[in-house]
């Protein structure tokens, strides 16, 4: 991994070379290792190491960006020149005032030296445990065991410089029989804590219980959503409008609703990269310290996340949610939390008169961001629960559901939460009982 001292030399070289009014440099370096398995055997084992350096140059309010994976002085020289040229031919943005000034941050990114040194043999041992468990149950295992180490550094010509190192690891697996499948995953900063044996037991149990699934007609049902399904739903809600740019452009579901009740009073959603139950950087990709932002407070719309550009426009401070430039999406909440409740997953099952238990969603998409209407399918472990017992597996169902409506109909929230990787970053979520969840189609599997 590139040393901090080498990064500082690169940044110093860029700032001395650039002729722009202001200059920002962002560097990603890291290694990514992956072991994939299917049909009860490993079929792919890879490791990739790389680096990416991006420069943002500002010339009289015009912004240009360029990037490279070559850190030689000649390459960096061409990169600086390219960013400056791009700025000079770009239209002036009257909304841009300045890059952020240096501010001290607190906390650090989660990092495990043990995970950074995790070997392919150790990943293979974890896969072996899962495959053996599948064979013992006459099931077929597939999935992946991924480990990453990364370093992120950002600097600008106002004197800001930040560097952080982090690790993360994820195991996901699907066990299948001739008529069913069961899913389990785990995500965290330490590969050595992911417990592949426990995940294998969960996937095997779901695959066994859901064999020979029954067919259930589409309609509105009480559902018990496990954390993977809840995290998927909350991440799509964030994409629909927790970022300040979508709010300023009137394409957020929060427009005209700030300060008003939008979901049930038992629902609180926030973003907090510094919480030890998530995997977050202490600063964003502009080098601004991360802040905890409450987005929905006891059912009431209460906050947005900002980068420096959108914060300037609204006359507030950045919350430290900027993405790498150029960024057409605006600031995003990448370390989401849905606050836990006072129930337990076992109590949710035991109290259910009739409900559908959903392990996870699949192929989810937003149909209407202003109405937060999301569509997708259940997958890898969908069950009918009756009279406090998981009765049998059922064939997967397609849903079309307003997320705000679902969060208005939450009747129970588990105290236990799980960290899940999502398309925006990650989300720490409990299990939920949601009334009147709208299933609109059925499948043959």
PDB file of N, CA and C in Angstrom, residues 232-241 251 253 362-376 398-404 423-424:
ATOM      1  N   UNK A 232     -32.187  -2.588   2.019  1.00  0.00           N
ATOM      2  CA  UNK A 232     -32.428  -2.309   0.602  1.00  0.00           C
ATOM      3  C   UNK A 232     -33.468  -1.187   0.456  1.00  0.00           C
ATOM      4  N   UNK A 233     -34.525  -1.281   1.227  1.00  0.00           N
ATOM      5  CA  UNK A 233     -35.611  -0.300   1.154  1.00  0.00           C
ATOM      6  C   UNK A 233     -35.145   1.084   1.625  1.00  0.00           C
ATOM      7  N   UNK A 234     -34.399   1.146   2.727  1.00  0.00           N
ATOM      8  CA  UNK A 234     -33.946   2.439   3.261  1.00  0.00           C
ATOM      9  C   UNK A 234     -32.936   3.095   2.312  1.00  0.00           C
ATOM     10  N   UNK A 235     -32.091   2.289   1.674  1.00  0.00           N
ATOM     11  CA  UNK A 235     -31.120   2.850   0.726  1.00  0.00           C
ATOM     12  C   UNK A 235     -31.814   3.467  -0.477  1.00  0.00           C
ATOM     13  N   UNK A 236     -32.859   2.815  -0.964  1.00  0.00           N
ATOM     14  CA  UNK A 236     -33.621   3.406  -2.068  1.00  0.00           C
ATOM     15  C   UNK A 236     -34.339   4.678  -1.625  1.00  0.00           C
ATOM     16  N   UNK A 237     -34.804   4.706  -0.389  1.00  0.00           N
ATOM     17  CA  UNK A 237     -35.432   5.928   0.128  1.00  0.00           C
ATOM     18  C   UNK A 237     -34.415   7.066   0.151  1.00  0.00           C
ATOM     19  N   UNK A 238     -33.189   6.775   0.572  1.00  0.00           N
ATOM     20  CA  UNK A 238     -32.139   7.799   0.603  1.00  0.00           C
ATOM     21  C   UNK A 238     -31.870   8.339  -0.792  1.00  0.00           C
ATOM     22  N   UNK A 239     -31.821   7.460  -1.760  1.00  0.00           N
ATOM     23  CA  UNK A 239     -31.556   7.887  -3.141  1.00  0.00           C
ATOM     24  C   UNK A 239     -32.693   8.759  -3.668  1.00  0.00           C
ATOM     25  N   UNK A 240     -33.890   8.561  -3.125  1.00  0.00           N
ATOM     26  CA  UNK A 240     -35.059   9.351  -3.566  1.00  0.00           C
ATOM     27  C   UNK A 240     -35.067  10.771  -3.009  1.00  0.00           C
ATOM     28  N   UNK A 241     -34.105  11.105  -2.123  1.00  0.00           N
ATOM     29  CA  UNK A 241     -34.201  12.498  -1.707  1.00  0.00           C
ATOM     30  C   UNK A 241     -33.581  12.944  -0.411  1.00  0.00           C
ATOM     31  N   UNK A 251     -36.661  17.497  -6.892  1.00  0.00           N
ATOM     32  CA  UNK A 251     -36.937  16.119  -7.292  1.00  0.00           C
ATOM     33  C   UNK A 251     -36.799  15.167  -6.112  1.00  0.00           C
ATOM     34  N   UNK A 253     -38.462  13.514  -2.540  1.00  0.00           N
ATOM     35  CA  UNK A 253     -39.756  13.259  -1.904  1.00  0.00           C
ATOM     36  C   UNK A 253     -39.946  14.136  -0.665  1.00  0.00           C
ATOM     37  N   UNK A 362     -34.880  -8.657  -4.283  1.00  0.00           N
ATOM     38  CA  UNK A 362     -34.040  -8.870  -5.458  1.00  0.00           C
ATOM     39  C   UNK A 362     -34.537  -7.986  -6.597  1.00  0.00           C
ATOM     40  N   UNK A 363     -33.589  -7.467  -7.398  1.00  0.00           N
ATOM     41  CA  UNK A 363     -33.916  -6.703  -8.600  1.00  0.00           C
ATOM     42  C   UNK A 363     -34.845  -5.536  -8.263  1.00  0.00           C
ATOM     43  N   UNK A 364     -34.450  -4.772  -7.258  1.00  0.00           N
ATOM     44  CA  UNK A 364     -35.275  -3.656  -6.798  1.00  0.00           C
ATOM     45  C   UNK A 364     -34.959  -2.392  -7.596  1.00  0.00           C
ATOM     46  N   UNK A 365     -35.997  -1.621  -7.846  1.00  0.00           N
ATOM     47  CA  UNK A 365     -35.855  -0.362  -8.579  1.00  0.00           C
ATOM     48  C   UNK A 365     -36.909   0.631  -8.097  1.00  0.00           C
ATOM     49  N   UNK A 366     -36.626   1.912  -8.313  1.00  0.00           N
ATOM     50  CA  UNK A 366     -37.580   2.960  -7.970  1.00  0.00           C
ATOM     51  C   UNK A 366     -38.419   3.290  -9.204  1.00  0.00           C
ATOM     52  N   UNK A 367     -39.735   3.226  -9.072  1.00  0.00           N
ATOM     53  CA  UNK A 367     -40.631   3.598 -10.170  1.00  0.00           C
ATOM     54  C   UNK A 367     -40.931   5.087 -10.164  1.00  0.00           C
ATOM     55  N   UNK A 368     -41.129   5.655  -8.965  1.00  0.00           N
ATOM     56  CA  UNK A 368     -41.480   7.068  -8.842  1.00  0.00           C
ATOM     57  C   UNK A 368     -40.790   7.619  -7.598  1.00  0.00           C
ATOM     58  N   UNK A 369     -39.694   8.393  -7.777  1.00  0.00           N
ATOM     59  CA  UNK A 369     -38.946   8.858  -6.599  1.00  0.00           C
ATOM     60  C   UNK A 369     -39.724   9.841  -5.727  1.00  0.00           C
ATOM     61  N   UNK A 370     -40.607  10.641  -6.316  1.00  0.00           N
ATOM     62  CA  UNK A 370     -41.371  11.591  -5.502  1.00  0.00           C
ATOM     63  C   UNK A 370     -42.392  10.880  -4.617  1.00  0.00           C
ATOM     64  N   UNK A 371     -42.902   9.757  -5.100  1.00  0.00           N
ATOM     65  CA  UNK A 371     -43.853   8.967  -4.305  1.00  0.00           C
ATOM     66  C   UNK A 371     -43.155   7.806  -3.600  1.00  0.00           C
ATOM     67  N   UNK A 372     -41.840   7.694  -3.782  1.00  0.00           N
ATOM     68  CA  UNK A 372     -41.000   6.623  -3.212  1.00  0.00           C
ATOM     69  C   UNK A 372     -41.565   5.233  -3.523  1.00  0.00           C
ATOM     70  N   UNK A 373     -42.079   5.055  -4.724  1.00  0.00           N
ATOM     71  CA  UNK A 373     -42.632   3.758  -5.109  1.00  0.00           C
ATOM     72  C   UNK A 373     -41.498   2.870  -5.616  1.00  0.00           C
ATOM     73  N   UNK A 374     -41.355   1.736  -4.967  1.00  0.00           N
ATOM     74  CA  UNK A 374     -40.268   0.801  -5.233  1.00  0.00           C
ATOM     75  C   UNK A 374     -40.875  -0.518  -5.707  1.00  0.00           C
ATOM     76  N   UNK A 375     -40.199  -1.167  -6.653  1.00  0.00           N
ATOM     77  CA  UNK A 375     -40.655  -2.478  -7.093  1.00  0.00           C
ATOM     78  C   UNK A 375     -39.500  -3.465  -7.006  1.00  0.00           C
ATOM     79  N   UNK A 376     -39.836  -4.730  -6.885  1.00  0.00           N
ATOM     80  CA  UNK A 376     -38.815  -5.776  -6.779  1.00  0.00           C
ATOM     81  C   UNK A 376     -39.463  -7.099  -6.462  1.00  0.00           C
ATOM     82  N   UNK A 398     -43.707 -10.630  -6.470  1.00  0.00           N
ATOM     83  CA  UNK A 398     -43.283  -9.285  -6.884  1.00  0.00           C
ATOM     84  C   UNK A 398     -44.086  -8.254  -6.097  1.00  0.00           C
ATOM     85  N   UNK A 399     -43.406  -7.169  -5.691  1.00  0.00           N
ATOM     86  CA  UNK A 399     -44.111  -6.116  -4.960  1.00  0.00           C
ATOM     87  C   UNK A 399     -43.977  -4.776  -5.671  1.00  0.00           C
ATOM     88  N   UNK A 400     -44.956  -3.931  -5.488  1.00  0.00           N
ATOM     89  CA  UNK A 400     -44.906  -2.528  -5.902  1.00  0.00           C
ATOM     90  C   UNK A 400     -45.452  -1.737  -4.728  1.00  0.00           C
ATOM     91  N   UNK A 401     -44.561  -0.988  -4.062  1.00  0.00           N
ATOM     92  CA  UNK A 401     -44.908  -0.463  -2.750  1.00  0.00           C
ATOM     93  C   UNK A 401     -44.264   0.897  -2.513  1.00  0.00           C
ATOM     94  N   UNK A 402     -45.051   1.845  -2.027  1.00  0.00           N
ATOM     95  CA  UNK A 402     -44.483   3.114  -1.571  1.00  0.00           C
ATOM     96  C   UNK A 402     -43.683   2.850  -0.290  1.00  0.00           C
ATOM     97  N   UNK A 403     -42.424   3.307  -0.279  1.00  0.00           N
ATOM     98  CA  UNK A 403     -41.602   3.102   0.914  1.00  0.00           C
ATOM     99  C   UNK A 403     -42.153   3.910   2.085  1.00  0.00           C
ATOM    100  N   UNK A 404     -42.591   5.141   1.815  1.00  0.00           N
ATOM    101  CA  UNK A 404     -43.158   5.957   2.896  1.00  0.00           C
ATOM    102  C   UNK A 404     -44.412   5.310   3.475  1.00  0.00           C
ATOM    103  N   UNK A 423     -26.210  -0.450  -2.335  1.00  0.00           N
ATOM    104  CA  UNK A 423     -25.678   0.168  -3.546  1.00  0.00           C
ATOM    105  C   UNK A 423     -25.150   1.574  -3.291  1.00  0.00           C
ATOM    106  N   UNK A 424     -25.547   2.228  -2.188  1.00  0.00           N
ATOM    107  CA  UNK A 424     -25.051   3.558  -1.873  1.00  0.00           C
ATOM    108  C   UNK A 424     -23.875   3.534  -0.907  1.00  0.00           C
TER     109      UNK A 424
END
